[in-house]
Amino acid sequence: MKKLPPLPSLRELLSLYNLRAKKELSQNFIMNLKICNRIINLGFPNGYKNIEEKNNKINSKSNQEYIIEVGCGPGPLTRAALLREETKKVIGVELDERFIPTLQMLGQAVEKDRLQLVQGDILDIDEEELVKTFIPEDRLKGWIENKTSNVGFVGNLPFGVATPLLFKWIKQIGKKEGAFKKAGRIPMVLMFQEEVARRITTEGPLYERITILKPQEIVNKQQQQLQQ
């Protein structure tokens, strides 16, 4: 695990910049860094693993070098992603301009360009262009080999963004568009508020819509309820 220079705690940053979660943006922060490290390590473990897809077993090295984070907020998951030895770069997408100074502080504390920030709405951002801009072409595996990508998505998704973003990505996977066009089978580590998670995983209108849209490339991995 890498080490970061001494930094203010998340609570100190929130106090320093007088930051609060906005209800209108459905914001919810994970303040426990141990939980953040656990999330990243569970989602992007080291070593080799098998992904079973129908009757085929795909041997893949789980070594995501480039992590795209959706909704960084004050940066708890960002810190955890940067602590991974294997992480060459974190690309953070954050809509709320209030958090940009805290993220820039984190970016200044790590190696140059290891944290790249993009301010904008992930629902409107062209992820294909995002991948082209920040990830070298020779590091993108595409869909040629039956391997997981060395790019990963992570995000603690706000209530209002979770469902439309999930639908957007599922459609893109099926058509091999967006970030998936160049990066291939991108593993995702996504946190949902409990209400959304239940609607996604329990039979009902939303579950049925996801089941209809869900292409073969999506593999249900692991569900865990996090308590701070």
PDB file of C-alpha atoms in Angstrom:
ATOM      1  CA  MET A   1       0.000   0.000   0.000  1.00  0.00           C
ATOM      2  CA  LYS A   2       1.262   3.465  -0.880  1.00  0.00           C
ATOM      3  CA  LYS A   3       1.508   6.208   1.726  1.00  0.00           C
ATOM      4  CA  LEU A   4       0.129   9.698   1.351  1.00  0.00           C
ATOM      5  CA  PRO A   5       1.751  12.770   2.902  1.00  0.00           C
ATOM      6  CA  PRO A   6       0.094  14.092   6.090  1.00  0.00           C
ATOM      7  CA  LEU A   7      -3.287  15.543   5.132  1.00  0.00           C
ATOM      8  CA  PRO A   8      -6.171  17.085   7.065  1.00  0.00           C
ATOM      9  CA  SER A   9      -8.808  14.539   8.029  1.00  0.00           C
ATOM     10  CA  LEU A  10     -12.053  14.514   6.065  1.00  0.00           C
ATOM     11  CA  ARG A  11     -13.888  16.135   8.963  1.00  0.00           C
ATOM     12  CA  GLU A  12     -11.213  18.826   9.181  1.00  0.00           C
ATOM     13  CA  LEU A  13     -11.576  19.514   5.466  1.00  0.00           C
ATOM     14  CA  LEU A  14     -15.335  19.789   5.726  1.00  0.00           C
ATOM     15  CA  SER A  15     -14.922  22.207   8.619  1.00  0.00           C
ATOM     16  CA  LEU A  16     -12.135  24.175   6.915  1.00  0.00           C
ATOM     17  CA  TYR A  17     -14.164  24.765   3.756  1.00  0.00           C
ATOM     18  CA  ASN A  18     -17.517  24.887   5.590  1.00  0.00           C
ATOM     19  CA  LEU A  19     -18.862  22.021   3.507  1.00  0.00           C
ATOM     20  CA  ARG A  20     -22.108  20.165   4.080  1.00  0.00           C
ATOM     21  CA  ALA A  21     -23.879  17.462   2.103  1.00  0.00           C
ATOM     22  CA  LYS A  22     -26.614  18.991  -0.041  1.00  0.00           C
ATOM     23  CA  LYS A  23     -29.973  17.271   0.177  1.00  0.00           C
ATOM     24  CA  GLU A  24     -30.965  18.610  -3.233  1.00  0.00           C
ATOM     25  CA  LEU A  25     -27.994  16.725  -4.732  1.00  0.00           C
ATOM     26  CA  SER A  26     -28.722  13.575  -2.670  1.00  0.00           C
ATOM     27  CA  GLN A  27     -25.182  13.707  -1.290  1.00  0.00           C
ATOM     28  CA  ASN A  28     -24.011  11.225   1.318  1.00  0.00           C
ATOM     29  CA  PHE A  29     -20.371  10.972   2.403  1.00  0.00           C
ATOM     30  CA  ILE A  30     -18.483   7.923   3.671  1.00  0.00           C
ATOM     31  CA  MET A  31     -16.369   9.416   6.453  1.00  0.00           C
ATOM     32  CA  ASN A  32     -14.705   6.215   7.659  1.00  0.00           C
ATOM     33  CA  LEU A  33     -11.460   5.764   5.697  1.00  0.00           C
ATOM     34  CA  LYS A  34     -11.143   2.146   6.829  1.00  0.00           C
ATOM     35  CA  ILE A  35     -14.458   1.407   5.134  1.00  0.00           C
ATOM     36  CA  CYS A  36     -13.259   3.215   1.997  1.00  0.00           C
ATOM     37  CA  ASN A  37     -10.085   1.116   1.903  1.00  0.00           C
ATOM     38  CA  ARG A  38     -12.195  -2.014   2.331  1.00  0.00           C
ATOM     39  CA  ILE A  39     -14.464  -0.986  -0.543  1.00  0.00           C
ATOM     40  CA  ILE A  40     -11.538  -0.401  -2.889  1.00  0.00           C
ATOM     41  CA  ASN A  41      -9.743  -3.600  -1.881  1.00  0.00           C
ATOM     42  CA  LEU A  42     -12.896  -5.699  -2.265  1.00  0.00           C
ATOM     43  CA  GLY A  43     -13.705  -4.181  -5.633  1.00  0.00           C
ATOM     44  CA  PHE A  44     -10.211  -4.168  -7.090  1.00  0.00           C
ATOM     45  CA  PRO A  45      -8.303  -7.020  -5.406  1.00  0.00           C
ATOM     46  CA  ASN A  46      -4.798  -7.995  -6.438  1.00  0.00           C
ATOM     47  CA  GLY A  47      -3.832 -11.259  -8.078  1.00  0.00           C
ATOM     48  CA  TYR A  48      -5.782 -13.546 -10.379  1.00  0.00           C
ATOM     49  CA  LYS A  49      -9.434 -14.503 -10.306  1.00  0.00           C
ATOM     50  CA  ASN A  50     -11.960 -16.242 -12.519  1.00  0.00           C
ATOM     51  CA  ILE A  51     -15.016 -14.578 -13.942  1.00  0.00           C
ATOM     52  CA  GLU A  52     -17.646 -17.081 -15.001  1.00  0.00           C
ATOM     53  CA  GLU A  53     -19.659 -15.969 -17.963  1.00  0.00           C
ATOM     54  CA  LYS A  54     -22.182 -18.580 -19.040  1.00  0.00           C
ATOM     55  CA  ASN A  55     -20.125 -21.743 -19.625  1.00  0.00           C
ATOM     56  CA  ASN A  56     -16.863 -19.933 -20.290  1.00  0.00           C
ATOM     57  CA  LYS A  57     -14.290 -19.158 -17.645  1.00  0.00           C
ATOM     58  CA  ILE A  58     -12.275 -16.034 -18.217  1.00  0.00           C
ATOM     59  CA  ASN A  59      -8.917 -15.893 -16.465  1.00  0.00           C
ATOM     60  CA  SER A  60      -8.169 -12.304 -15.653  1.00  0.00           C
ATOM     61  CA  LYS A  61      -5.634 -10.431 -13.652  1.00  0.00           C
ATOM     62  CA  SER A  62      -7.483  -8.036 -11.386  1.00  0.00           C
ATOM     63  CA  ASN A  63      -5.121  -5.129 -11.702  1.00  0.00           C
ATOM     64  CA  GLN A  64      -7.046  -1.973 -12.434  1.00  0.00           C
ATOM     65  CA  GLU A  65      -4.384   0.664 -13.088  1.00  0.00           C
ATOM     66  CA  TYR A  66      -6.813   3.466 -13.923  1.00  0.00           C
ATOM     67  CA  ILE A  67      -9.802   4.192 -11.708  1.00  0.00           C
ATOM     68  CA  ILE A  68     -12.598   6.534 -12.770  1.00  0.00           C
ATOM     69  CA  GLU A  69     -14.448   7.836  -9.729  1.00  0.00           C
ATOM     70  CA  VAL A  70     -17.935   9.260 -10.024  1.00  0.00           C
ATOM     71  CA  GLY A  71     -18.842  11.913  -7.483  1.00  0.00           C
ATOM     72  CA  CYS A  72     -15.665  12.280  -5.418  1.00  0.00           C
ATOM     73  CA  GLY A  73     -17.147  14.641  -2.841  1.00  0.00           C
ATOM     74  CA  PRO A  74     -14.462  15.520  -0.257  1.00  0.00           C
ATOM     75  CA  GLY A  75     -12.388  12.575  -1.496  1.00  0.00           C
ATOM     76  CA  PRO A  76     -12.635   9.580   0.885  1.00  0.00           C
ATOM     77  CA  LEU A  77     -12.752   6.941  -1.862  1.00  0.00           C
ATOM     78  CA  THR A  78     -10.274   8.995  -3.858  1.00  0.00           C
ATOM     79  CA  ARG A  79      -7.746   8.660  -1.045  1.00  0.00           C
ATOM     80  CA  ALA A  80      -8.346   4.927  -0.794  1.00  0.00           C
ATOM     81  CA  ALA A  81      -7.894   4.474  -4.556  1.00  0.00           C
ATOM     82  CA  LEU A  82      -4.634   6.446  -4.493  1.00  0.00           C
ATOM     83  CA  LEU A  83      -3.311   4.270  -1.662  1.00  0.00           C
ATOM     84  CA  ARG A  84      -3.374   1.192  -3.928  1.00  0.00           C
ATOM     85  CA  GLU A  85       0.080   0.303  -5.215  1.00  0.00           C
ATOM     86  CA  GLU A  86      -1.420  -0.708  -8.562  1.00  0.00           C
ATOM     87  CA  THR A  87      -3.277   2.560  -9.162  1.00  0.00           C
ATOM     88  CA  LYS A  88      -1.421   4.622 -11.735  1.00  0.00           C
ATOM     89  CA  LYS A  89      -4.105   7.268 -12.047  1.00  0.00           C
ATOM     90  CA  VAL A  90      -7.453   8.268 -10.567  1.00  0.00           C
ATOM     91  CA  ILE A  91      -9.782  10.275 -12.793  1.00  0.00           C
ATOM     92  CA  GLY A  92     -12.290  12.031 -10.573  1.00  0.00           C
ATOM     93  CA  VAL A  93     -15.567  13.395 -11.940  1.00  0.00           C
ATOM     94  CA  GLU A  94     -17.281  15.835  -9.580  1.00  0.00           C
ATOM     95  CA  LEU A  95     -20.245  18.088 -10.323  1.00  0.00           C
ATOM     96  CA  ASP A  96     -20.193  20.147  -7.115  1.00  0.00           C
ATOM     97  CA  GLU A  97     -17.583  22.891  -7.453  1.00  0.00           C
ATOM     98  CA  ARG A  98     -17.387  23.258  -3.660  1.00  0.00           C
ATOM     99  CA  PHE A  99     -15.276  20.085  -3.469  1.00  0.00           C
ATOM    100  CA  ILE A 100     -12.747  20.984  -6.155  1.00  0.00           C
ATOM    101  CA  PRO A 101     -10.343  22.770  -3.725  1.00  0.00           C
ATOM    102  CA  THR A 102     -10.271  19.761  -1.354  1.00  0.00           C
ATOM    103  CA  LEU A 103      -9.590  17.418  -4.279  1.00  0.00           C
ATOM    104  CA  GLN A 104      -6.922  19.727  -5.686  1.00  0.00           C
ATOM    105  CA  MET A 105      -5.208  19.626  -2.287  1.00  0.00           C
ATOM    106  CA  LEU A 106      -5.180  15.838  -2.524  1.00  0.00           C
ATOM    107  CA  GLY A 107      -3.865  16.005  -6.081  1.00  0.00           C
ATOM    108  CA  GLN A 108      -0.973  18.215  -4.978  1.00  0.00           C
ATOM    109  CA  ALA A 109      -0.041  15.689  -2.292  1.00  0.00           C
ATOM    110  CA  VAL A 110       0.513  12.810  -4.732  1.00  0.00           C
ATOM    111  CA  GLU A 111       2.726  12.298  -7.759  1.00  0.00           C
ATOM    112  CA  LYS A 112       2.143  14.711 -10.625  1.00  0.00           C
ATOM    113  CA  ASP A 113      -0.938  13.907 -12.731  1.00  0.00           C
ATOM    114  CA  ARG A 114      -1.797  10.835 -10.632  1.00  0.00           C
ATOM    115  CA  LEU A 115      -5.115  12.503  -9.780  1.00  0.00           C
ATOM    116  CA  GLN A 116      -6.959  14.125 -12.666  1.00  0.00           C
ATOM    117  CA  LEU A 117     -10.123  16.118 -11.947  1.00  0.00           C
ATOM    118  CA  VAL A 118     -13.024  16.776 -14.272  1.00  0.00           C
ATOM    119  CA  GLN A 119     -15.812  19.053 -13.105  1.00  0.00           C
ATOM    120  CA  GLY A 120     -19.126  18.095 -14.633  1.00  0.00           C
ATOM    121  CA  ASP A 121     -22.194  15.891 -14.581  1.00  0.00           C
ATOM    122  CA  ILE A 122     -21.355  12.234 -15.262  1.00  0.00           C
ATOM    123  CA  LEU A 123     -24.708  11.854 -17.024  1.00  0.00           C
ATOM    124  CA  ASP A 124     -23.604  14.413 -19.630  1.00  0.00           C
ATOM    125  CA  ILE A 125     -19.885  13.677 -19.858  1.00  0.00           C
ATOM    126  CA  ASP A 126     -18.552  11.816 -22.898  1.00  0.00           C
ATOM    127  CA  GLU A 127     -16.783   8.923 -21.159  1.00  0.00           C
ATOM    128  CA  GLU A 128     -15.203   7.731 -24.400  1.00  0.00           C
ATOM    129  CA  GLU A 129     -13.430  11.089 -24.665  1.00  0.00           C
ATOM    130  CA  LEU A 130     -12.582  10.906 -20.955  1.00  0.00           C
ATOM    131  CA  VAL A 131     -10.783   7.605 -21.506  1.00  0.00           C
ATOM    132  CA  LYS A 132      -8.985   8.888 -24.598  1.00  0.00           C
ATOM    133  CA  THR A 133      -7.817  12.020 -22.774  1.00  0.00           C
ATOM    134  CA  PHE A 134      -6.409  10.488 -19.598  1.00  0.00           C
ATOM    135  CA  ILE A 135      -5.462   6.891 -20.399  1.00  0.00           C
ATOM    136  CA  PRO A 136      -2.701   5.948 -22.862  1.00  0.00           C
ATOM    137  CA  GLU A 137      -3.983   4.129 -25.932  1.00  0.00           C
ATOM    138  CA  ASP A 138      -1.569   1.233 -25.443  1.00  0.00           C
ATOM    139  CA  ARG A 139      -3.024   0.557 -21.962  1.00  0.00           C
ATOM    140  CA  LEU A 140      -6.561   0.008 -23.242  1.00  0.00           C
ATOM    141  CA  LYS A 141      -7.457  -3.647 -23.848  1.00  0.00           C
ATOM    142  CA  GLY A 142     -10.750  -3.174 -25.651  1.00  0.00           C
ATOM    143  CA  TRP A 143     -12.915  -6.228 -26.311  1.00  0.00           C
ATOM    144  CA  ILE A 144     -10.429  -8.339 -28.260  1.00  0.00           C
ATOM    145  CA  GLU A 145      -9.306 -10.495 -25.343  1.00  0.00           C
ATOM    146  CA  ASN A 146     -11.695 -12.116 -22.885  1.00  0.00           C
ATOM    147  CA  LYS A 147     -10.250 -10.195 -19.974  1.00  0.00           C
ATOM    148  CA  THR A 148     -11.487  -7.606 -17.563  1.00  0.00           C
ATOM    149  CA  SER A 149     -10.276  -4.102 -18.249  1.00  0.00           C
ATOM    150  CA  ASN A 150      -7.404  -2.463 -16.406  1.00  0.00           C
ATOM    151  CA  VAL A 151      -9.809   0.464 -15.970  1.00  0.00           C
ATOM    152  CA  GLY A 152     -12.310   0.470 -13.101  1.00  0.00           C
ATOM    153  CA  PHE A 153     -15.354   2.533 -12.132  1.00  0.00           C
ATOM    154  CA  VAL A 154     -16.023   3.424  -8.505  1.00  0.00           C
ATOM    155  CA  GLY A 155     -18.608   5.701  -6.988  1.00  0.00           C
ATOM    156  CA  ASN A 156     -20.740   6.459  -3.980  1.00  0.00           C
ATOM    157  CA  LEU A 157     -23.721   7.404  -6.119  1.00  0.00           C
ATOM    158  CA  PRO A 158     -26.245  10.056  -5.069  1.00  0.00           C
ATOM    159  CA  PHE A 159     -29.873   8.943  -5.044  1.00  0.00           C
ATOM    160  CA  GLY A 160     -30.858  11.050  -8.050  1.00  0.00           C
ATOM    161  CA  VAL A 161     -27.949   9.899 -10.213  1.00  0.00           C
ATOM    162  CA  ALA A 162     -27.806   6.169  -9.426  1.00  0.00           C
ATOM    163  CA  THR A 163     -30.643   4.816 -11.571  1.00  0.00           C
ATOM    164  CA  PRO A 164     -30.144   6.923 -14.749  1.00  0.00           C
ATOM    165  CA  LEU A 165     -26.384   6.312 -14.632  1.00  0.00           C
ATOM    166  CA  LEU A 166     -26.864   2.569 -14.218  1.00  0.00           C
ATOM    167  CA  PHE A 167     -29.192   2.494 -17.235  1.00  0.00           C
ATOM    168  CA  LYS A 168     -26.753   4.613 -19.240  1.00  0.00           C
ATOM    169  CA  TRP A 169     -23.853   2.260 -18.554  1.00  0.00           C
ATOM    170  CA  ILE A 170     -25.846  -0.925 -19.146  1.00  0.00           C
ATOM    171  CA  LYS A 171     -26.936   0.367 -22.553  1.00  0.00           C
ATOM    172  CA  GLN A 172     -23.380   1.422 -23.381  1.00  0.00           C
ATOM    173  CA  ILE A 173     -22.012  -1.996 -22.450  1.00  0.00           C
ATOM    174  CA  GLY A 174     -24.501  -3.693 -24.761  1.00  0.00           C
ATOM    175  CA  LYS A 175     -23.504  -1.407 -27.640  1.00  0.00           C
ATOM    176  CA  LYS A 176     -19.809  -1.213 -26.636  1.00  0.00           C
ATOM    177  CA  GLU A 177     -19.974   2.555 -26.462  1.00  0.00           C
ATOM    178  CA  GLY A 178     -18.683   5.238 -24.102  1.00  0.00           C
ATOM    179  CA  ALA A 179     -15.793   4.231 -21.863  1.00  0.00           C
ATOM    180  CA  PHE A 180     -16.486   0.575 -22.666  1.00  0.00           C
ATOM    181  CA  LYS A 181     -15.669   1.059 -26.360  1.00  0.00           C
ATOM    182  CA  LYS A 182     -11.921   1.325 -25.745  1.00  0.00           C
ATOM    183  CA  ALA A 183     -11.575  -0.051 -22.225  1.00  0.00           C
ATOM    184  CA  GLY A 184     -13.697  -3.201 -22.645  1.00  0.00           C
ATOM    185  CA  ARG A 185     -15.149  -5.027 -19.635  1.00  0.00           C
ATOM    186  CA  ILE A 186     -14.789  -2.393 -16.933  1.00  0.00           C
ATOM    187  CA  PRO A 187     -15.418  -3.693 -13.397  1.00  0.00           C
ATOM    188  CA  MET A 188     -17.602  -1.392 -11.295  1.00  0.00           C
ATOM    189  CA  VAL A 189     -17.688  -0.829  -7.554  1.00  0.00           C
ATOM    190  CA  LEU A 190     -20.824   1.188  -6.894  1.00  0.00           C
ATOM    191  CA  MET A 191     -22.460   2.256  -3.639  1.00  0.00           C
ATOM    192  CA  PHE A 192     -26.175   2.935  -3.647  1.00  0.00           C
ATOM    193  CA  GLN A 193     -28.420   4.287  -0.942  1.00  0.00           C
ATOM    194  CA  GLU A 194     -30.296   1.372   0.600  1.00  0.00           C
ATOM    195  CA  GLU A 195     -33.628   2.243  -1.008  1.00  0.00           C
ATOM    196  CA  VAL A 196     -32.113   2.221  -4.503  1.00  0.00           C
ATOM    197  CA  ALA A 197     -30.149  -0.967  -3.802  1.00  0.00           C
ATOM    198  CA  ARG A 198     -33.318  -2.771  -2.717  1.00  0.00           C
ATOM    199  CA  ARG A 199     -35.184  -1.629  -5.822  1.00  0.00           C
ATOM    200  CA  ILE A 200     -32.332  -2.850  -8.034  1.00  0.00           C
ATOM    201  CA  THR A 201     -32.037  -6.276  -6.412  1.00  0.00           C
ATOM    202  CA  THR A 202     -35.689  -6.986  -5.572  1.00  0.00           C
ATOM    203  CA  GLU A 203     -38.244  -8.071  -8.159  1.00  0.00           C
ATOM    204  CA  GLY A 204     -40.325  -5.120  -9.239  1.00  0.00           C
ATOM    205  CA  PRO A 205     -40.544  -2.527 -12.059  1.00  0.00           C
ATOM    206  CA  LEU A 206     -36.950  -1.273 -11.719  1.00  0.00           C
ATOM    207  CA  TYR A 207     -35.509  -4.785 -11.344  1.00  0.00           C
ATOM    208  CA  GLU A 208     -37.423  -5.941 -14.429  1.00  0.00           C
ATOM    209  CA  ARG A 209     -36.167  -2.987 -16.493  1.00  0.00           C
ATOM    210  CA  ILE A 210     -32.574  -3.719 -15.488  1.00  0.00           C
ATOM    211  CA  THR A 211     -33.020  -7.436 -16.233  1.00  0.00           C
ATOM    212  CA  ILE A 212     -34.313  -6.617 -19.728  1.00  0.00           C
ATOM    213  CA  LEU A 213     -31.437  -4.219 -20.425  1.00  0.00           C
ATOM    214  CA  LYS A 214     -28.719  -6.307 -18.805  1.00  0.00           C
ATOM    215  CA  PRO A 215     -26.293  -7.685 -21.416  1.00  0.00           C
ATOM    216  CA  GLN A 216     -24.279 -10.869 -21.030  1.00  0.00           C
ATOM    217  CA  GLU A 217     -21.119  -9.004 -20.097  1.00  0.00           C
ATOM    218  CA  ILE A 218     -22.527  -7.930 -16.725  1.00  0.00           C
ATOM    219  CA  VAL A 219     -21.672 -10.302 -13.895  1.00  0.00           C
ATOM    220  CA  ASN A 220     -23.344  -9.858 -10.518  1.00  0.00           C
ATOM    221  CA  LYS A 221     -20.466  -9.805  -8.065  1.00  0.00           C
ATOM    222  CA  GLN A 222     -21.110  -8.933  -4.469  1.00  0.00           C
ATOM    223  CA  GLN A 223     -23.594  -7.034  -2.337  1.00  0.00           C
ATOM    224  CA  GLN A 224     -22.695  -5.691   1.042  1.00  0.00           C
ATOM    225  CA  GLN A 225     -24.401  -3.293   3.383  1.00  0.00           C
ATOM    226  CA  LEU A 226     -21.976  -0.761   4.781  1.00  0.00           C
ATOM    227  CA  GLN A 227     -22.358   0.709   8.229  1.00  0.00           C
ATOM    228  CA  GLN A 228     -20.249   3.618   9.440  1.00  0.00           C
TER     229      GLN A 228
END
